[in-house]
Amino acid sequence: MKTPQKIGFVGLGKMGFPMAGRLAGAGFALTVFDINRDVQQRFVSENRATAAGSLSEVAQNCELIITMLPDSKAVRAAIIGGPQEDGLSVLMGPGTILVDMSSSAPLATRELGKQLAAKGIEMMDAPVSGGVPKACNGTLAIIVGGTQEVLECCRPVFEVMGDRIFFSGPLGSGHAVKALNNMLSAAGLVAAIEMLLVGRRFGVDPKVMNDILNASTGRNNSTENKIERYVLSRSFSSGFSLDLMVKDLDTAMELSRELEVPAIFSNCCRELCAAARQSLGKGLDHTDVARWFEGLAQIRLGD
């Protein structure tokens, strides 16, 4: 299989915009589509790319199509379509490749893959980790589920967007690992916030304590990359929303239930994050969860 040169990119959100920009900058023949036509137009004005008027136009012109959408329902709607608009799969020919780089539900991905396989369409899931900054500089971690053959065909495409590409196993495994990773990441954030609040009540400066944690066994991604930058600074601007974090935690818990693996601690973490979202409202950064814990403790971590 040859590396596809004609690429379609569906979904130009906070992550999709810079990821597609990397592909345009690398010289691929790129066709983009987003339901927000203002965003789509801004992208083509800033990058060498073609704006598609419909999903059908993307499917007609591309060998490889990447979806970067909010959830599995949006992905399925874009691929399968509905009463008002044909999905991508209607006009994708046999041998074309569909890569879902969204944070989708792994069991839904498996089912979707079966439907596409019946049409001769190859599907891979390739969710990413690293956030907006790494999407911009092309250093994302990309977790690929599918077949090794299709991965190698698409590797040059992935290498433009990420510097670490992992083959996780069969279709859906990338989405499974991504959801489980985000659960672990959320647990680290929640634990760090709680311990810093206890330390602050005792009289330890949160920045000093965070520095100590980062030199000790308690360090994690949140203490190293989020606490000082987004919580203590009060910017709460990591670029990953609390809404999406709760969605990913729901996905992880759904998977644990389907596979009948108890995840008691993880479920508690999910409940806490969901309660924070319910209390704080929608549209906030996931690091805003710290404000909810501060409210419970009546302690403020940052100045």
mmCIF file of N, CA and C in Angstrom, residues 112-241:
data_model
loop_
_atom_site.group_PDB
_atom_site.id
_atom_site.type_symbol
_atom_site.label_atom_id
_atom_site.label_comp_id
_atom_site.label_asym_id
_atom_site.label_seq_id
_atom_site.Cartn_x
_atom_site.Cartn_y
_atom_site.Cartn_z
ATOM 1 N N LEU A 112 -18.499 0.278 13.936
ATOM 2 C CA LEU A 112 -18.389 1.104 12.745
ATOM 3 C C LEU A 112 -17.395 0.492 11.758
ATOM 4 N N GLY A 113 -16.305 -0.041 12.289
ATOM 5 C CA GLY A 113 -15.299 -0.673 11.441
ATOM 6 C C GLY A 113 -15.846 -1.852 10.659
ATOM 7 N N LYS A 114 -16.735 -2.622 11.274
ATOM 8 C CA LYS A 114 -17.358 -3.763 10.590
ATOM 9 C C LYS A 114 -18.205 -3.281 9.409
ATOM 10 N N GLN A 115 -18.945 -2.194 9.618
ATOM 11 C CA GLN A 115 -19.778 -1.662 8.546
ATOM 12 C C GLN A 115 -18.931 -1.144 7.384
ATOM 13 N N LEU A 116 -17.817 -0.500 7.701
ATOM 14 C CA LEU A 116 -16.954 0.023 6.653
ATOM 15 C C LEU A 116 -16.231 -1.107 5.926
ATOM 16 N N ALA A 117 -15.835 -2.133 6.651
ATOM 17 C CA ALA A 117 -15.149 -3.269 6.028
ATOM 18 C C ALA A 117 -16.026 -3.940 4.985
ATOM 19 N N ALA A 118 -17.340 -3.967 5.229
ATOM 20 C CA ALA A 118 -18.269 -4.556 4.274
ATOM 21 C C ALA A 118 -18.290 -3.782 2.962
ATOM 22 N N LYS A 119 -17.853 -2.516 2.998
ATOM 23 C CA LYS A 119 -17.789 -1.692 1.792
ATOM 24 C C LYS A 119 -16.382 -1.665 1.201
ATOM 25 N N GLY A 120 -15.455 -2.396 1.832
ATOM 26 C CA GLY A 120 -14.079 -2.402 1.358
ATOM 27 C C GLY A 120 -13.261 -1.221 1.821
ATOM 28 N N ILE A 121 -13.756 -0.506 2.843
ATOM 29 C CA ILE A 121 -13.054 0.666 3.384
ATOM 30 C C ILE A 121 -12.240 0.252 4.607
ATOM 31 N N GLU A 122 -10.973 0.593 4.611
ATOM 32 C CA GLU A 122 -10.110 0.317 5.758
ATOM 33 C C GLU A 122 -10.349 1.366 6.834
ATOM 34 N N MET A 123 -10.439 0.939 8.088
ATOM 35 C CA MET A 123 -10.592 1.896 9.181
ATOM 36 C C MET A 123 -9.529 1.688 10.237
ATOM 37 N N MET A 124 -9.023 2.787 10.761
ATOM 38 C CA MET A 124 -8.134 2.776 11.915
ATOM 39 C C MET A 124 -8.620 3.804 12.920
ATOM 40 N N ASP A 125 -8.384 3.532 14.190
ATOM 41 C CA ASP A 125 -8.578 4.564 15.197
ATOM 42 C C ASP A 125 -7.190 5.031 15.621
ATOM 43 N N ALA A 126 -7.036 6.343 15.737
ATOM 44 C CA ALA A 126 -5.721 6.905 16.060
ATOM 45 C C ALA A 126 -5.867 8.143 16.931
ATOM 46 N N PRO A 127 -6.424 7.995 18.126
ATOM 47 C CA PRO A 127 -6.557 9.151 19.015
ATOM 48 C C PRO A 127 -5.193 9.678 19.439
ATOM 49 N N VAL A 128 -5.184 10.908 19.892
ATOM 50 C CA VAL A 128 -3.921 11.579 20.206
ATOM 51 C C VAL A 128 -3.897 12.031 21.660
ATOM 52 N N SER A 129 -2.687 12.245 22.147
ATOM 53 C CA SER A 129 -2.494 12.770 23.497
ATOM 54 C C SER A 129 -1.395 13.821 23.449
ATOM 55 N N GLY A 130 -1.601 14.904 24.193
ATOM 56 C CA GLY A 130 -0.581 15.946 24.230
ATOM 57 C C GLY A 130 -1.144 17.351 24.251
ATOM 58 N N GLY A 131 -2.416 17.515 23.856
ATOM 59 C CA GLY A 131 -3.044 18.820 23.927
ATOM 60 C C GLY A 131 -2.677 19.736 22.772
ATOM 61 N N VAL A 132 -3.236 20.943 22.813
ATOM 62 C CA VAL A 132 -3.088 21.904 21.719
ATOM 63 C C VAL A 132 -1.632 22.281 21.445
ATOM 64 N N PRO A 133 -0.802 22.546 22.470
ATOM 65 C CA PRO A 133 0.591 22.924 22.170
ATOM 66 C C PRO A 133 1.320 21.878 21.334
ATOM 67 N N LYS A 134 1.117 20.597 21.656
ATOM 68 C CA LYS A 134 1.814 19.550 20.903
ATOM 69 C C LYS A 134 1.170 19.305 19.544
ATOM 70 N N ALA A 135 -0.122 19.629 19.429
ATOM 71 C CA ALA A 135 -0.755 19.570 18.109
ATOM 72 C C ALA A 135 -0.135 20.628 17.196
ATOM 73 N N CYS A 136 0.192 21.771 17.752
ATOM 74 C CA CYS A 136 0.768 22.861 16.959
ATOM 75 C C CYS A 136 2.185 22.553 16.499
ATOM 76 N N ASN A 137 2.988 21.932 17.371
ATOM 77 C CA ASN A 137 4.385 21.686 16.975
ATOM 78 C C ASN A 137 4.643 20.274 16.473
ATOM 79 N N GLY A 138 3.580 19.478 16.341
ATOM 80 C CA GLY A 138 3.733 18.155 15.742
ATOM 81 C C GLY A 138 4.393 17.127 16.621
ATOM 82 N N THR A 139 4.196 17.239 17.943
ATOM 83 C CA THR A 139 4.827 16.286 18.859
ATOM 84 C C THR A 139 3.797 15.475 19.656
ATOM 85 N N LEU A 140 2.622 15.268 19.073
ATOM 86 C CA LEU A 140 1.597 14.466 19.732
ATOM 87 C C LEU A 140 2.033 13.008 19.855
ATOM 88 N N ALA A 141 1.490 12.325 20.855
ATOM 89 C CA ALA A 141 1.544 10.868 20.900
ATOM 90 C C ALA A 141 0.293 10.363 20.194
ATOM 91 N N ILE A 142 0.465 9.440 19.251
ATOM 92 C CA ILE A 142 -0.646 8.918 18.462
ATOM 93 C C ILE A 142 -0.769 7.432 18.720
ATOM 94 N N ILE A 143 -1.964 7.005 19.144
ATOM 95 C CA ILE A 143 -2.204 5.616 19.544
ATOM 96 C C ILE A 143 -3.071 4.965 18.477
ATOM 97 N N VAL A 144 -2.514 4.029 17.738
ATOM 98 C CA VAL A 144 -3.170 3.506 16.546
ATOM 99 C C VAL A 144 -3.690 2.095 16.752
ATOM 100 N N GLY A 145 -4.984 1.917 16.465
ATOM 101 C CA GLY A 145 -5.594 0.592 16.453
ATOM 102 C C GLY A 145 -6.006 0.244 15.031
ATOM 103 N N GLY A 146 -5.836 -1.015 14.650
ATOM 104 C CA GLY A 146 -6.188 -1.435 13.293
ATOM 105 C C GLY A 146 -5.283 -2.556 12.855
ATOM 106 N N THR A 147 -4.731 -2.436 11.657
ATOM 107 C CA THR A 147 -3.776 -3.435 11.164
ATOM 108 C C THR A 147 -2.415 -2.791 10.978
ATOM 109 N N GLN A 148 -1.383 -3.580 11.162
ATOM 110 C CA GLN A 148 -0.024 -3.089 11.019
ATOM 111 C C GLN A 148 0.231 -2.598 9.589
ATOM 112 N N GLU A 149 -0.349 -3.277 8.612
ATOM 113 C CA GLU A 149 -0.145 -2.904 7.213
ATOM 114 C C GLU A 149 -0.666 -1.499 6.926
ATOM 115 N N VAL A 150 -1.865 -1.205 7.393
ATOM 116 C CA VAL A 150 -2.432 0.120 7.133
ATOM 117 C C VAL A 150 -1.689 1.181 7.939
ATOM 118 N N LEU A 151 -1.251 0.837 9.141
ATOM 119 C CA LEU A 151 -0.454 1.776 9.924
ATOM 120 C C LEU A 151 0.801 2.180 9.158
ATOM 121 N N GLU A 152 1.519 1.207 8.608
ATOM 122 C CA GLU A 152 2.755 1.522 7.900
ATOM 123 C C GLU A 152 2.470 2.365 6.666
ATOM 124 N N CYS A 153 1.345 2.117 6.021
ATOM 125 C CA CYS A 153 0.944 2.928 4.870
ATOM 126 C C CYS A 153 0.735 4.385 5.279
ATOM 127 N N CYS A 154 0.158 4.592 6.442
ATOM 128 C CA CYS A 154 -0.189 5.938 6.902
ATOM 129 C C CYS A 154 0.861 6.556 7.818
ATOM 130 N N ARG A 155 1.914 5.824 8.134
ATOM 131 C CA ARG A 155 2.905 6.332 9.083
ATOM 132 C C ARG A 155 3.465 7.708 8.683
ATOM 133 N N PRO A 156 3.816 7.933 7.408
ATOM 134 C CA PRO A 156 4.324 9.268 7.055
ATOM 135 C C PRO A 156 3.325 10.390 7.344
ATOM 136 N N VAL A 157 2.039 10.083 7.275
ATOM 137 C CA VAL A 157 1.012 11.071 7.598
ATOM 138 C C VAL A 157 1.015 11.335 9.100
ATOM 139 N N PHE A 158 1.048 10.259 9.880
ATOM 140 C CA PHE A 158 1.050 10.402 11.337
ATOM 141 C C PHE A 158 2.298 11.141 11.824
ATOM 142 N N GLU A 159 3.441 10.874 11.183
ATOM 143 C CA GLU A 159 4.699 11.464 11.641
ATOM 144 C C GLU A 159 4.747 12.974 11.459
ATOM 145 N N VAL A 160 3.874 13.515 10.616
ATOM 146 C CA VAL A 160 3.775 14.969 10.481
ATOM 147 C C VAL A 160 3.099 15.577 11.705
ATOM 148 N N MET A 161 2.199 14.813 12.323
ATOM 149 C CA MET A 161 1.421 15.324 13.456
ATOM 150 C C MET A 161 1.969 14.899 14.812
ATOM 151 N N GLY A 162 2.728 13.812 14.865
ATOM 152 C CA GLY A 162 3.213 13.313 16.143
ATOM 153 C C GLY A 162 4.622 12.771 16.049
ATOM 154 N N ASP A 163 5.304 12.749 17.188
ATOM 155 C CA ASP A 163 6.662 12.204 17.203
ATOM 156 C C ASP A 163 6.745 10.847 17.900
ATOM 157 N N ARG A 164 5.597 10.379 18.409
ATOM 158 C CA ARG A 164 5.554 9.034 19.012
ATOM 159 C C ARG A 164 4.287 8.344 18.521
ATOM 160 N N ILE A 165 4.484 7.320 17.705
ATOM 161 C CA ILE A 165 3.358 6.575 17.155
ATOM 162 C C ILE A 165 3.374 5.178 17.749
ATOM 163 N N PHE A 166 2.294 4.804 18.414
ATOM 164 C CA PHE A 166 2.198 3.503 19.079
ATOM 165 C C PHE A 166 1.141 2.651 18.389
ATOM 166 N N PHE A 167 1.478 1.402 18.103
ATOM 167 C CA PHE A 167 0.488 0.451 17.601
ATOM 168 C C PHE A 167 -0.062 -0.302 18.800
ATOM 169 N N SER A 168 -1.337 -0.065 19.107
ATOM 170 C CA SER A 168 -1.920 -0.626 20.333
ATOM 171 C C SER A 168 -2.586 -1.980 20.118
ATOM 172 N N GLY A 169 -2.884 -2.343 18.858
ATOM 173 C CA GLY A 169 -3.545 -3.619 18.609
ATOM 174 C C GLY A 169 -4.693 -3.463 17.616
ATOM 175 N N PRO A 170 -5.710 -4.327 17.714
ATOM 176 C CA PRO A 170 -6.815 -4.313 16.741
ATOM 177 C C PRO A 170 -7.670 -3.055 16.838
ATOM 178 N N LEU A 171 -8.524 -2.872 15.841
ATOM 179 C CA LEU A 171 -9.388 -1.698 15.767
ATOM 180 C C LEU A 171 -10.143 -1.474 17.076
ATOM 181 N N GLY A 172 -10.136 -0.241 17.539
ATOM 182 C CA GLY A 172 -10.793 0.127 18.793
ATOM 183 C C GLY A 172 -9.841 0.204 19.962
ATOM 184 N N SER A 173 -8.683 -0.448 19.848
ATOM 185 C CA SER A 173 -7.752 -0.471 20.984
ATOM 186 C C SER A 173 -7.131 0.894 21.232
ATOM 187 N N GLY A 174 -6.944 1.673 20.167
ATOM 188 C CA GLY A 174 -6.427 3.026 20.362
ATOM 189 C C GLY A 174 -7.383 3.870 21.179
ATOM 190 N N HIS A 175 -8.664 3.793 20.841
ATOM 191 C CA HIS A 175 -9.666 4.545 21.596
ATOM 192 C C HIS A 175 -9.784 4.039 23.028
ATOM 193 N N ALA A 176 -9.621 2.725 23.219
ATOM 194 C CA ALA A 176 -9.668 2.171 24.575
ATOM 195 C C ALA A 176 -8.522 2.720 25.413
ATOM 196 N N VAL A 177 -7.314 2.659 24.873
ATOM 197 C CA VAL A 177 -6.146 3.140 25.619
ATOM 198 C C VAL A 177 -6.263 4.630 25.899
ATOM 199 N N LYS A 178 -6.759 5.394 24.916
ATOM 200 C CA LYS A 178 -6.893 6.851 25.124
ATOM 201 C C LYS A 178 -7.854 7.152 26.271
ATOM 202 N N ALA A 179 -8.994 6.485 26.309
ATOM 203 C CA ALA A 179 -9.961 6.726 27.381
ATOM 204 C C ALA A 179 -9.391 6.338 28.737
ATOM 205 N N LEU A 180 -8.691 5.214 28.778
ATOM 206 C CA LEU A 180 -8.103 4.758 30.040
ATOM 207 C C LEU A 180 -6.977 5.682 30.476
ATOM 208 N N ASN A 181 -6.206 6.176 29.519
ATOM 209 C CA ASN A 181 -5.155 7.148 29.831
ATOM 210 C C ASN A 181 -5.761 8.410 30.427
ATOM 211 N N ASN A 182 -6.851 8.891 29.833
ATOM 212 C CA ASN A 182 -7.458 10.127 30.331
ATOM 213 C C ASN A 182 -8.072 9.946 31.710
ATOM 214 N N MET A 183 -8.550 8.735 31.991
ATOM 215 C CA MET A 183 -9.019 8.447 33.342
ATOM 216 C C MET A 183 -7.864 8.539 34.330
ATOM 217 N N LEU A 184 -6.740 7.943 33.977
ATOM 218 C CA LEU A 184 -5.568 7.986 34.855
ATOM 219 C C LEU A 184 -5.073 9.415 35.022
ATOM 220 N N SER A 185 -5.097 10.180 33.936
ATOM 221 C CA SER A 185 -4.672 11.575 34.005
ATOM 222 C C SER A 185 -5.593 12.391 34.915
ATOM 223 N N ALA A 186 -6.895 12.176 34.795
ATOM 224 C CA ALA A 186 -7.859 12.890 35.642
ATOM 225 C C ALA A 186 -7.666 12.527 37.107
ATOM 226 N N ALA A 187 -7.410 11.250 37.373
ATOM 227 C CA ALA A 187 -7.186 10.819 38.754
ATOM 228 C C ALA A 187 -5.959 11.506 39.340
ATOM 229 N N GLY A 188 -4.920 11.660 38.523
ATOM 230 C CA GLY A 188 -3.720 12.349 38.990
ATOM 231 C C GLY A 188 -3.979 13.816 39.292
ATOM 232 N N LEU A 189 -4.808 14.452 38.466
ATOM 233 C CA LEU A 189 -5.147 15.857 38.697
ATOM 234 C C LEU A 189 -5.949 16.027 39.974
ATOM 235 N N VAL A 190 -6.975 15.193 40.141
ATOM 236 C CA VAL A 190 -7.819 15.280 41.333
ATOM 237 C C VAL A 190 -7.005 15.033 42.600
ATOM 238 N N ALA A 191 -6.168 14.009 42.583
ATOM 239 C CA ALA A 191 -5.349 13.690 43.761
ATOM 240 C C ALA A 191 -4.388 14.822 44.083
ATOM 241 N N ALA A 192 -3.772 15.409 43.048
ATOM 242 C CA ALA A 192 -2.828 16.500 43.271
ATOM 243 C C ALA A 192 -3.526 17.703 43.900
ATOM 244 N N ILE A 193 -4.698 18.049 43.386
ATOM 245 C CA ILE A 193 -5.432 19.197 43.918
ATOM 246 C C ILE A 193 -5.794 18.975 45.382
ATOM 247 N N GLU A 194 -6.318 17.792 45.693
ATOM 248 C CA GLU A 194 -6.712 17.511 47.079
ATOM 249 C C GLU A 194 -5.524 17.600 48.026
ATOM 250 N N MET A 195 -4.382 17.018 47.647
ATOM 251 C CA MET A 195 -3.212 17.028 48.535
ATOM 252 C C MET A 195 -2.642 18.436 48.692
ATOM 253 N N LEU A 196 -2.674 19.223 47.622
ATOM 254 C CA LEU A 196 -2.197 20.606 47.726
ATOM 255 C C LEU A 196 -3.106 21.436 48.633
ATOM 256 N N LEU A 197 -4.400 21.158 48.601
ATOM 257 C CA LEU A 197 -5.321 21.864 49.492
ATOM 258 C C LEU A 197 -5.067 21.518 50.952
ATOM 259 N N VAL A 198 -4.804 20.245 51.213
ATOM 260 C CA VAL A 198 -4.463 19.840 52.584
ATOM 261 C C VAL A 198 -3.174 20.522 53.025
ATOM 262 N N GLY A 199 -2.169 20.514 52.141
ATOM 263 C CA GLY A 199 -0.905 21.165 52.465
ATOM 264 C C GLY A 199 -1.072 22.645 52.722
ATOM 265 N N ARG A 200 -1.906 23.303 51.918
ATOM 266 C CA ARG A 200 -2.126 24.739 52.099
ATOM 267 C C ARG A 200 -2.779 25.014 53.441
ATOM 268 N N ARG A 201 -3.772 24.200 53.817
ATOM 269 C CA ARG A 201 -4.429 24.395 55.110
ATOM 270 C C ARG A 201 -3.421 24.237 56.252
ATOM 271 N N PHE A 202 -2.437 23.364 56.059
ATOM 272 C CA PHE A 202 -1.407 23.150 57.086
ATOM 273 C C PHE A 202 -0.417 24.304 57.141
ATOM 274 N N GLY A 203 -0.338 25.057 56.050
ATOM 275 C CA GLY A 203 0.560 26.205 56.025
ATOM 276 C C GLY A 203 1.682 26.122 55.016
ATOM 277 N N VAL A 204 1.643 25.119 54.126
ATOM 278 C CA VAL A 204 2.685 24.973 53.112
ATOM 279 C C VAL A 204 2.267 25.717 51.849
ATOM 280 N N ASP A 205 3.174 26.529 51.321
ATOM 281 C CA ASP A 205 2.900 27.249 50.076
ATOM 282 C C ASP A 205 2.679 26.240 48.946
ATOM 283 N N PRO A 206 1.565 26.346 48.182
ATOM 284 C CA PRO A 206 1.279 25.354 47.134
ATOM 285 C C PRO A 206 2.373 25.226 46.075
ATOM 286 N N LYS A 207 3.016 26.346 45.714
ATOM 287 C CA LYS A 207 4.091 26.252 44.726
ATOM 288 C C LYS A 207 5.279 25.488 45.292
ATOM 289 N N VAL A 208 5.621 25.775 46.536
ATOM 290 C CA VAL A 208 6.727 25.055 47.176
ATOM 291 C C VAL A 208 6.398 23.566 47.251
ATOM 292 N N MET A 209 5.173 23.249 47.671
ATOM 293 C CA MET A 209 4.779 21.847 47.777
ATOM 294 C C MET A 209 4.796 21.168 46.412
ATOM 295 N N ASN A 210 4.323 21.868 45.380
ATOM 296 C CA ASN A 210 4.312 21.276 44.045
ATOM 297 C C ASN A 210 5.733 21.003 43.551
ATOM 298 N N ASP A 211 6.656 21.916 43.850
ATOM 299 C CA ASP A 211 8.063 21.695 43.495
ATOM 300 C C ASP A 211 8.612 20.454 44.201
ATOM 301 N N ILE A 212 8.220 20.294 45.456
ATOM 302 C CA ILE A 212 8.688 19.124 46.222
ATOM 303 C C ILE A 212 8.098 17.847 45.630
ATOM 304 N N LEU A 213 6.811 17.887 45.277
ATOM 305 C CA LEU A 213 6.183 16.713 44.662
ATOM 306 C C LEU A 213 6.897 16.312 43.375
ATOM 307 N N ASN A 214 7.304 17.321 42.601
ATOM 308 C CA ASN A 214 7.954 17.039 41.324
ATOM 309 C C ASN A 214 9.367 16.498 41.478
ATOM 310 N N ALA A 215 9.889 16.566 42.681
ATOM 311 C CA ALA A 215 11.198 15.960 42.968
ATOM 312 C C ALA A 215 11.024 14.675 43.769
ATOM 313 N N SER A 216 9.768 14.257 43.931
ATOM 314 C CA SER A 216 9.457 13.116 44.787
ATOM 315 C C SER A 216 8.588 12.103 44.049
ATOM 316 N N THR A 217 8.204 11.058 44.752
ATOM 317 C CA THR A 217 7.468 9.962 44.107
ATOM 318 C C THR A 217 6.024 10.307 43.784
ATOM 319 N N GLY A 218 5.519 11.402 44.321
ATOM 320 C CA GLY A 218 4.134 11.778 44.052
ATOM 321 C C GLY A 218 3.927 12.525 42.744
ATOM 322 N N ARG A 219 5.000 12.838 42.042
ATOM 323 C CA ARG A 219 4.863 13.635 40.817
ATOM 324 C C ARG A 219 4.041 12.892 39.765
ATOM 325 N N ASN A 220 3.313 13.643 38.973
ATOM 326 C CA ASN A 220 2.576 13.088 37.836
ATOM 327 C C ASN A 220 2.439 14.176 36.775
ATOM 328 N N ASN A 221 1.738 13.885 35.712
ATOM 329 C CA ASN A 221 1.621 14.853 34.629
ATOM 330 C C ASN A 221 0.999 16.166 35.095
ATOM 331 N N SER A 222 0.054 16.076 36.015
ATOM 332 C CA SER A 222 -0.605 17.291 36.487
ATOM 333 C C SER A 222 0.329 18.155 37.332
ATOM 334 N N THR A 223 1.091 17.538 38.226
ATOM 335 C CA THR A 223 2.019 18.331 39.046
ATOM 336 C C THR A 223 3.110 18.941 38.177
ATOM 337 N N GLU A 224 3.521 18.217 37.152
ATOM 338 C CA GLU A 224 4.617 18.696 36.306
ATOM 339 C C GLU A 224 4.169 19.732 35.275
ATOM 340 N N ASN A 225 2.968 19.572 34.729
ATOM 341 C CA ASN A 225 2.576 20.377 33.577
ATOM 342 C C ASN A 225 1.321 21.235 33.753
ATOM 343 N N LYS A 226 0.556 21.019 34.815
ATOM 344 C CA LYS A 226 -0.724 21.718 34.914
ATOM 345 C C LYS A 226 -0.867 22.598 36.147
ATOM 346 N N ILE A 227 -0.415 22.130 37.299
ATOM 347 C CA ILE A 227 -0.709 22.828 38.555
ATOM 348 C C ILE A 227 -0.186 24.259 38.539
ATOM 349 N N GLU A 228 1.103 24.431 38.297
ATOM 350 C CA GLU A 228 1.662 25.784 38.331
ATOM 351 C C GLU A 228 1.200 26.597 37.127
ATOM 352 N N ARG A 229 1.199 25.987 35.941
ATOM 353 C CA ARG A 229 0.912 26.717 34.709
ATOM 354 C C ARG A 229 -0.536 27.165 34.612
ATOM 355 N N TYR A 230 -1.463 26.317 35.056
ATOM 356 C CA TYR A 230 -2.879 26.623 34.821
ATOM 357 C C TYR A 230 -3.698 26.855 36.100
ATOM 358 N N VAL A 231 -3.301 26.210 37.210
ATOM 359 C CA VAL A 231 -4.084 26.340 38.443
ATOM 360 C C VAL A 231 -3.551 27.469 39.323
ATOM 361 N N LEU A 232 -2.280 27.403 39.694
ATOM 362 C CA LEU A 232 -1.721 28.436 40.561
ATOM 363 C C LEU A 232 -1.702 29.797 39.858
ATOM 364 N N SER A 233 -1.544 29.784 38.538
ATOM 365 C CA SER A 233 -1.556 31.044 37.774
ATOM 366 C C SER A 233 -2.962 31.607 37.623
ATOM 367 N N ARG A 234 -3.976 30.764 37.876
ATOM 368 C CA ARG A 234 -5.399 31.082 37.719
ATOM 369 C C ARG A 234 -5.782 31.309 36.253
ATOM 370 N N SER A 235 -4.992 30.810 35.308
ATOM 371 C CA SER A 235 -5.347 30.995 33.897
ATOM 372 C C SER A 235 -6.362 29.959 33.426
ATOM 373 N N PHE A 236 -6.302 28.744 33.982
ATOM 374 C CA PHE A 236 -7.219 27.657 33.612
ATOM 375 C C PHE A 236 -7.399 27.606 32.089
ATOM 376 N N SER A 237 -6.284 27.470 31.383
ATOM 377 C CA SER A 237 -6.314 27.609 29.920
ATOM 378 C C SER A 237 -5.497 26.525 29.215
ATOM 379 N N SER A 238 -5.662 25.282 29.640
ATOM 380 C CA SER A 238 -4.874 24.205 29.035
ATOM 381 C C SER A 238 -5.310 23.887 27.612
ATOM 382 N N GLY A 239 -6.555 24.239 27.266
ATOM 383 C CA GLY A 239 -7.065 23.957 25.936
ATOM 384 C C GLY A 239 -7.893 22.692 25.840
ATOM 385 N N PHE A 240 -8.002 21.938 26.936
ATOM 386 C CA PHE A 240 -8.824 20.727 26.959
ATOM 387 C C PHE A 240 -9.974 20.957 27.928
ATOM 388 N N SER A 241 -11.198 20.818 27.435
ATOM 389 C CA SER A 241 -12.358 21.230 28.227
ATOM 390 C C SER A 241 -12.753 20.209 29.284
#
